[in-house]
Coordinates of C-alpha atoms in Angstrom, one line a residue:
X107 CA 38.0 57.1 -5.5
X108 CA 37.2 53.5 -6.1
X109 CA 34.2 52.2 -3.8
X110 CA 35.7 49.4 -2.1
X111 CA 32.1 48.4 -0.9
X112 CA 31.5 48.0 -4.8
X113 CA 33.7 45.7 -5.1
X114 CA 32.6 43.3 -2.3
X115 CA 29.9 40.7 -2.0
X116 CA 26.3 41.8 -2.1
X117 CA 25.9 40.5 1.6
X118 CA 28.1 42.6 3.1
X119 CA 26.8 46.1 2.0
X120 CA 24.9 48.1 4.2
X121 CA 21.6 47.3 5.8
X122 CA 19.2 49.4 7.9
X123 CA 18.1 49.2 11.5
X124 CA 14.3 48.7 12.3
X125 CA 13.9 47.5 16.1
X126 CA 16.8 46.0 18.9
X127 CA 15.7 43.2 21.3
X128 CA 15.0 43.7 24.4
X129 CA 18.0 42.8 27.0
X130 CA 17.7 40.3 29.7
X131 CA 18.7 41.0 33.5
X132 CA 21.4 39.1 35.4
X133 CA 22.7 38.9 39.3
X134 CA 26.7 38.5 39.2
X135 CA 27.6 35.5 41.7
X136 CA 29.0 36.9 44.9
X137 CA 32.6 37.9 45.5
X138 CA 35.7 37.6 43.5
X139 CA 35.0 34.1 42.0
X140 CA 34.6 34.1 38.0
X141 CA 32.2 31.5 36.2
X142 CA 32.6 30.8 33.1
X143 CA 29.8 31.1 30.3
X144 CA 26.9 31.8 33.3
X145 CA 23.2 31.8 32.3
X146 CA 21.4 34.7 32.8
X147 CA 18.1 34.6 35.2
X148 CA 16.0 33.8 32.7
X149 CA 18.7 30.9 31.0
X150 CA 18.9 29.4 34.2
X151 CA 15.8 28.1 35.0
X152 CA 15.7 26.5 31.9
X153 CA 18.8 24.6 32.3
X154 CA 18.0 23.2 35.6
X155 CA 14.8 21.8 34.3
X156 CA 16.5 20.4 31.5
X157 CA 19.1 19.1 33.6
X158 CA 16.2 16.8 35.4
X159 CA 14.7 15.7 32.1
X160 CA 12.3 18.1 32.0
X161 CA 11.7 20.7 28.5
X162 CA 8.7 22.7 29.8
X163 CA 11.0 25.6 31.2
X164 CA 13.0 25.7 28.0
X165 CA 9.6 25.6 25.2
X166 CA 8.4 28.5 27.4
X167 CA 11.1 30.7 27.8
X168 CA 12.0 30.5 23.1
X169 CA 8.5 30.8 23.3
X170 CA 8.5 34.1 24.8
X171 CA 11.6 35.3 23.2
X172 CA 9.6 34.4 19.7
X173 CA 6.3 36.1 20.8
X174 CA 8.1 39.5 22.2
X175 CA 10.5 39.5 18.6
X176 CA 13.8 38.8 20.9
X177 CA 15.6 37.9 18.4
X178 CA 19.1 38.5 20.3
X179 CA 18.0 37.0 23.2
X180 CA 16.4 33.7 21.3
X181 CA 19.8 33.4 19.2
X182 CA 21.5 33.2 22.5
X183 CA 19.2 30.6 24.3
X184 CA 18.9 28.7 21.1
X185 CA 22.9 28.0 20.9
X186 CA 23.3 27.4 24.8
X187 CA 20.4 24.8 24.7
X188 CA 21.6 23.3 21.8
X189 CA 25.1 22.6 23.2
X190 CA 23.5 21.3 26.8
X191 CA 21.3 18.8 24.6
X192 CA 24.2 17.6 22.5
X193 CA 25.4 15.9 25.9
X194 CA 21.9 15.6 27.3
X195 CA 19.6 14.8 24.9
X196 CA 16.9 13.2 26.5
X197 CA 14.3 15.9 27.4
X198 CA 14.9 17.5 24.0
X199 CA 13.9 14.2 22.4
X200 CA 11.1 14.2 24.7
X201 CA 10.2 17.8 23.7
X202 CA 10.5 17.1 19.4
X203 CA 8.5 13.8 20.0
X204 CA 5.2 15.9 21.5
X205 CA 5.0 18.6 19.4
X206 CA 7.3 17.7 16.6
X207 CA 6.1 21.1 14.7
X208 CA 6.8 23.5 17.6
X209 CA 8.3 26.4 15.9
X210 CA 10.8 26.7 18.6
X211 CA 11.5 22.5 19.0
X212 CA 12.5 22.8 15.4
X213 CA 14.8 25.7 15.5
X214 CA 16.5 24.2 18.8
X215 CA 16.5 20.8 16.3
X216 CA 17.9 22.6 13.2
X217 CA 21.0 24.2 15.6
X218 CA 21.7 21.1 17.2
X219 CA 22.0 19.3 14.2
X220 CA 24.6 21.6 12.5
X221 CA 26.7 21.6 16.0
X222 CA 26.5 17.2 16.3
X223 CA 28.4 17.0 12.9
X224 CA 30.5 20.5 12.6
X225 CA 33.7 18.8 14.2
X226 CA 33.6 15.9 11.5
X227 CA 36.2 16.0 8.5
X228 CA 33.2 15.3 6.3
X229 CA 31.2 18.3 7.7
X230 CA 30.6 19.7 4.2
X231 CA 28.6 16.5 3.1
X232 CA 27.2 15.6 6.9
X233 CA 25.9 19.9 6.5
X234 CA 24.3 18.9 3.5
X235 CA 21.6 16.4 5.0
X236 CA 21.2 18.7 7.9
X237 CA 19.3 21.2 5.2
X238 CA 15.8 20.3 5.7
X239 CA 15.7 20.6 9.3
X240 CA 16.9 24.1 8.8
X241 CA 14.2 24.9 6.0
X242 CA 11.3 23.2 8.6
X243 CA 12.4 25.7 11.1
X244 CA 12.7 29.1 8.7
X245 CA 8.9 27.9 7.6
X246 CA 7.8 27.6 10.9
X247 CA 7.9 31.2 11.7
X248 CA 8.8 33.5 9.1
X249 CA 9.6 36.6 11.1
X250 CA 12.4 34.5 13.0
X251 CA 15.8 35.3 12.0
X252 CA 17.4 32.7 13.7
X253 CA 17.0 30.0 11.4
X254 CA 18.5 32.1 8.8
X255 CA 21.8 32.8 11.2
X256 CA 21.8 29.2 11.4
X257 CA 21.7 28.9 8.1
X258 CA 24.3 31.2 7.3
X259 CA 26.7 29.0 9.5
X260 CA 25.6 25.9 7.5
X261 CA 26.8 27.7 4.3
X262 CA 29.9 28.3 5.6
X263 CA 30.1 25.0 6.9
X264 CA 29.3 23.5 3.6
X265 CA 31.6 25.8 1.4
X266 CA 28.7 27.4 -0.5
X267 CA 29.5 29.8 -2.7
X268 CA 28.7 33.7 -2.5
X269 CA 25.8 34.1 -4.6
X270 CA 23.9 31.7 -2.7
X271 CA 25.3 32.9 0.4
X272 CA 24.1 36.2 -0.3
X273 CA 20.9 35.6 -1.0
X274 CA 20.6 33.8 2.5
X275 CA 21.7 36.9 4.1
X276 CA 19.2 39.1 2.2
X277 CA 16.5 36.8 3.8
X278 CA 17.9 37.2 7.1
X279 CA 18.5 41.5 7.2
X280 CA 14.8 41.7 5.9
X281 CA 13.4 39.8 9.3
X282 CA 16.2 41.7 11.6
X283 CA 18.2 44.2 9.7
X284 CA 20.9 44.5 12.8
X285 CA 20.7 41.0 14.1
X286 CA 24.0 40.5 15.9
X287 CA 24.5 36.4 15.7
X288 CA 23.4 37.3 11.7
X289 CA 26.3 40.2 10.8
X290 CA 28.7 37.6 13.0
X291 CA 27.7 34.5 11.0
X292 CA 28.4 36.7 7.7
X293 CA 31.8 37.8 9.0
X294 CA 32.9 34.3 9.6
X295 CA 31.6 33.6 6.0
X296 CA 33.8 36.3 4.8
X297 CA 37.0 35.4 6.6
X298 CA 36.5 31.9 5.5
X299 CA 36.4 32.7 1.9
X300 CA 38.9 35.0 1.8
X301 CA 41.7 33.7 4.0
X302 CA 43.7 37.0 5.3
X303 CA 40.9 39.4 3.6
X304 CA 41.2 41.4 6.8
X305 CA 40.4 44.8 4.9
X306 CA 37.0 43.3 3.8
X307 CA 36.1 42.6 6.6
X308 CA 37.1 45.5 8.5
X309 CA 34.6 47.2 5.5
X310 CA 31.8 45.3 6.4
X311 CA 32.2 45.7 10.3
X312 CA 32.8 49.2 9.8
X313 CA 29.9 49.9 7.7
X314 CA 27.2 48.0 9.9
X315 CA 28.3 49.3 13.1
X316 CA 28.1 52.9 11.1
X317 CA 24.5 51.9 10.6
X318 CA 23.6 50.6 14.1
X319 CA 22.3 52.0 16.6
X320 CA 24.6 53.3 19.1
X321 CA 23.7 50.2 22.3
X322 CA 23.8 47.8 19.6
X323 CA 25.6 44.8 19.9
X324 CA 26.7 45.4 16.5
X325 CA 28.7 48.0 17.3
X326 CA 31.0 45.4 18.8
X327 CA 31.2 43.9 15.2
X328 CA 34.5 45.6 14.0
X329 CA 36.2 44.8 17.3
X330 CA 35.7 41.4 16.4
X331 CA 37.6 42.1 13.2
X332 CA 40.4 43.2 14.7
X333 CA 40.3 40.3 17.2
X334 CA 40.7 38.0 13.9
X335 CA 43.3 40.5 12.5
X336 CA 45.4 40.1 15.7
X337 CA 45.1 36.1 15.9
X338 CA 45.3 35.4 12.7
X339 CA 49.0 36.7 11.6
X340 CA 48.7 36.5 7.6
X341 CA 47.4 39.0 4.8
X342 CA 48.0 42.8 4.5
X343 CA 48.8 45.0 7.6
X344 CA 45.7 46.9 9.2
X345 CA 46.3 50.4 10.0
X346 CA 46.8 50.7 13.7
X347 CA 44.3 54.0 13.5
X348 CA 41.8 51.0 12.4
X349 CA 42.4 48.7 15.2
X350 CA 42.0 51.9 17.3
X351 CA 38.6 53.0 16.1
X352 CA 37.2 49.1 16.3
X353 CA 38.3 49.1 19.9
X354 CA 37.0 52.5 20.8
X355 CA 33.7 51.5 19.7
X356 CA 33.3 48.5 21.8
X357 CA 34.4 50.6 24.5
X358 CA 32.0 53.4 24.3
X359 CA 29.4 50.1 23.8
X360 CA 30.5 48.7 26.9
X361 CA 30.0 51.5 28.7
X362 CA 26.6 51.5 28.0
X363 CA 25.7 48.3 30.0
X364 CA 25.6 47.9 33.5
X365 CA 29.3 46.4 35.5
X366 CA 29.0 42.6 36.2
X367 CA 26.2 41.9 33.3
X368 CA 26.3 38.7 31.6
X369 CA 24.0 39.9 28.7
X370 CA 27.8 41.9 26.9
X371 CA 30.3 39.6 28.7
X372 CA 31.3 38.1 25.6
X373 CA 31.8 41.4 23.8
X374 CA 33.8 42.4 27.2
X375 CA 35.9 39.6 27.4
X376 CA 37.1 40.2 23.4
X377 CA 37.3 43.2 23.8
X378 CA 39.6 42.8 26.8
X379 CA 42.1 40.7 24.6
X380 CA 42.1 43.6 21.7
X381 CA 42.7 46.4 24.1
X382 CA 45.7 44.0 25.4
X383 CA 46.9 43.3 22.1
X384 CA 47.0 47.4 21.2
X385 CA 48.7 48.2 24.8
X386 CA 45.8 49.9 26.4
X387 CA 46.5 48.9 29.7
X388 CA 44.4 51.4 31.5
X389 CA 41.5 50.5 29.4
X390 CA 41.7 46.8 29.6
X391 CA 41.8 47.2 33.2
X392 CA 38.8 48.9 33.2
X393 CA 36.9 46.7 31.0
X394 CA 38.0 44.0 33.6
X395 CA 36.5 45.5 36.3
X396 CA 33.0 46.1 33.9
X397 CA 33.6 42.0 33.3
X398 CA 33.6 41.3 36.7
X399 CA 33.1 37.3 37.2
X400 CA 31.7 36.9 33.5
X401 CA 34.2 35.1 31.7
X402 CA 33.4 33.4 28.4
X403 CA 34.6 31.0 26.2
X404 CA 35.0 33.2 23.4
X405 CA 37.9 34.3 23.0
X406 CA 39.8 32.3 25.6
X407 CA 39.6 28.9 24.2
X408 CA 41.3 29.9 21.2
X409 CA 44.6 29.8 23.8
X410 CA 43.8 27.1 25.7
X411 CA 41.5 23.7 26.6
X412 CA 40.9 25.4 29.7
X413 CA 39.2 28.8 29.0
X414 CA 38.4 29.9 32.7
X415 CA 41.8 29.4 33.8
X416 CA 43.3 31.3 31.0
X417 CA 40.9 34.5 31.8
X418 CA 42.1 33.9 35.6
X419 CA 45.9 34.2 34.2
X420 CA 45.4 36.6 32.3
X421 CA 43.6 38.9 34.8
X422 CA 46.4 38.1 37.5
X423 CA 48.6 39.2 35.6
X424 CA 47.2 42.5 34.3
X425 CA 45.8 43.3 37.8
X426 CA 49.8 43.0 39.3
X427 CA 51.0 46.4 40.3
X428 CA 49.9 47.8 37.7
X429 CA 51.2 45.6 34.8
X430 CA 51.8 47.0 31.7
X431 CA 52.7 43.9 30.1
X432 CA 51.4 39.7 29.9
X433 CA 53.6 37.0 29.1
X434 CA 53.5 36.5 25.2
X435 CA 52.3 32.5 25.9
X436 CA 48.8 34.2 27.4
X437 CA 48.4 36.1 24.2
X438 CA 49.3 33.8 21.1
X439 CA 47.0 31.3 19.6
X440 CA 48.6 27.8 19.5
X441 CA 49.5 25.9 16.9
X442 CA 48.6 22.6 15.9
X443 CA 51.8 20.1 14.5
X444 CA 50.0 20.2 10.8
X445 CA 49.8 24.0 11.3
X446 CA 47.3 26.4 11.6
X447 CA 45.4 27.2 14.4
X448 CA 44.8 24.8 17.5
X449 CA 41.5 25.4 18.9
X450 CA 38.0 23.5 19.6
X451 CA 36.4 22.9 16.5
X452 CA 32.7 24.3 17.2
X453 CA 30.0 26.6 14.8
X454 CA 30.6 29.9 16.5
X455 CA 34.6 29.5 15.3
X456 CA 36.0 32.3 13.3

C-alpha cells in the first residue's frame, strides 16, 4: 500500500502532543438572545478599556496568557484585539509607543499588520514588507507559537512556496506541537495550494486529530475539512464514511465542554453546519442547544454580510416542529458575478 502521508508535504505529517492550554470561563448572556462573536470574562475587560483609550487591561491580560504558556487562549485574544484596533487604533498606538519592545505589543503589531493589508489585491507584495514585524515578535519570546501561526498566514498570504512553508511549521510544532490556530493556519495553506485537494487535507486533519489528545481543539480539525469539502463544490468526491467520522469527532469534542461556553462556540457553530449538510438533524439540534447564544462569525459569513442573522435563520428553521430540512439558500455559499466564492476577505479565510 502506497503511504499517501509520503507523498505529502513535510508540514503536514504527524507531530506529537506535549502540554494543552488552559481554558478560559464564560457566563452566557441571559435568555434566548444570541450575540455574536462574545468575549469571554477575561476578553471583556480588555475590550472595554480599550474601548476608552486605555491598553493596560489588554498588556496584562497577553501578558498572562504568555507567562502561564496559553498559547490557545493568547492566539485567540491576539486576533480579536487585533481586529478591534484596526478600527480603533489609538490606545494600541499608545501602547507600541511606551514599550515599543513589549513581547506582547509586538505580536498584537505583527497580527494587525498582516489583517490592515490582507483584503488588498496587492496583498502578496504589501505581506512582504509586513515580514519584519513578524520576525521582531517570534524573537521576542521564543517559546511563543503565535508569531509563528501568524506567520504561517503571511505565507499563505504571500504565495510562498512549500519548502519554506514547511520549515515555518517545523518552528511552530516544536514550541506547541497541537497548537490549534497553528494546524488551522497549515490547512488553509494546504487548501490554498492545492485547489480541490480535499483528500490531503482530510490526511492531515485526520492524522493530527489521531495524535491529539482527546479535549483538544484539534480534534475539531477534520470537521473543518469537511466544512471546506462541503462549501467548496470542486475536486474528487469524499467518502461519506469520511465526512461521518470528521463530524463524529467534533461531536464527541463538544461534548466535552460545558452547554453555553464561548471558549468551543466556534467549533460548535461549524460543526452545526456539517451535521446539517450530512442530515443529522437530531444531532445538529443538539449541538444547538450546547451553542446556546454563542454564535460566531465563522462559518456564517461565508453565506451572508450579516452572520448573526443568518445563525438566527438557520436555527428557526431547524428548531420548527422538528424540521428535517432548511431552505437550500441558508446552506450554499454565494457567488460573486466573476465567480468563485463571495465572502469577506479577512486572514482566518479558508
Amino acid at each position: 500500500m502506497v503511504d499517501t502521508m509520503a507523498l505529502l508535504p513535510s508540514f503536514i505529517r504527524p507531530t506529537r502532543m506535549t502540554k494543552r492550554a488552559a481554558r478560559p470561563s464564560g457566563r452566557p448572556p441571559a435568555g434566548d438572545e444570541a450575540v455574536l462573536d462574545a468575549p469571554d470574562d477575561r476578553l471583556s475587560p480588555a475590550l472595554v478599556a480599550a474601548g476608552r483609550g486605555e491598553y493596560a487591561a489588554a498588556a496584562e491580560l497577553l501578558a498572562a496568557t504568555r507567562a502561564g504558556a496559553e498559547w490557545e487562549n493568547r492566539d485567540r485574544y491576539v486576533s480579536r484585539l487585533a481586529a478591534f484596533a484596526r478600527s480603533r487604533p489609538e490606545w494600541f498606538e499608545e501602547w507600541r509607543t511606551a514599550a515599543p519592545r513589549d513581547p506582547d505589543a509586538l505580536v498584537l503589531g505583527a497580527q494587525l499588520a498582516v489583517d490592515r493589508v490582507w483584503p488588498s489585491p496587492a496583498r502578496a507584495e504589501l505581506l512582504r514588507e509586513v515580514s519584519p514585524l513578524i520576525t521582531a515578535a517570534a524573537r521576542a519570546d521564543d517559546r511563543d507559537p503565535v508569531p509563528w501561526r501568524i506567520a504561517l498566514d503571511h505565507a499563505r498570504g504571500s504565495r510562498a512556496g512549500h519548502k519554506y512553508f514547511g520549515e515555518l511549521w517545523e518552528a511552530a510544532v516544536r514550541r506547541a506541537p497541537h497548537h490549534y490556530g497553528c494546524h488551522v493556519a497549515a490547512l488553509r495553506y494546504l487548501a490554498a495550494l492545492w485547489h480541490g485537494a480535499h483528500h490531503e487535507c482530510f490526511d492531515f486533519a485526520d492524522r493530527a486529530a489521531q495524535d491529539a489528545p482527546a479535549d483538544s481543539l484539534v480534534q475539531a480539525l477534520p470537521a473543518r475539512a469537511a466544512f471546506g469539502y462541503l462549501t467548496d463544490g470542486c475536486g474528487p468526491e469524499v467518502p461519506r464514511g469520511r465526512l461521518e467520522a470528521a463530524a463524529d469527532r467534533a461531536v464527541a469534542l463538544s461534548g466535552r465542554f460545558p452547554a453555553a461556553d464561548p471558549w468551543p462556540a466556534e467549533v460548535r457553530n461549524k460543526l452545526l453546519y456539517v451535521l446539517m449538510r450530512l442530515d443529522r438533524w437530531d444531532d445538529a439540534r443538539g449541538q444547538l442547544s450546547l451553542i446556546g447564544p454563542y454564535a460566531t462569525s465563522f462559518p456564517w459569513d461565508r453565506f451572508s454580510d450579516d452572520p448573526l442573522g443568518h445563525f438566527l435563520r438557520l436555527r428557526e428553521h431547524l428548531l420548527a416542529d422538528g424540521s428535517r430540512t432548511v431552505p437550500a439558500g441558508l446552506m450554499t455559499v454565494p457567488s460573486d458575478p466573476a465567480g468563485g466564492h463571495r465572502g469577506h476577505v479577512r486572514a482566518d479565510d479558508h
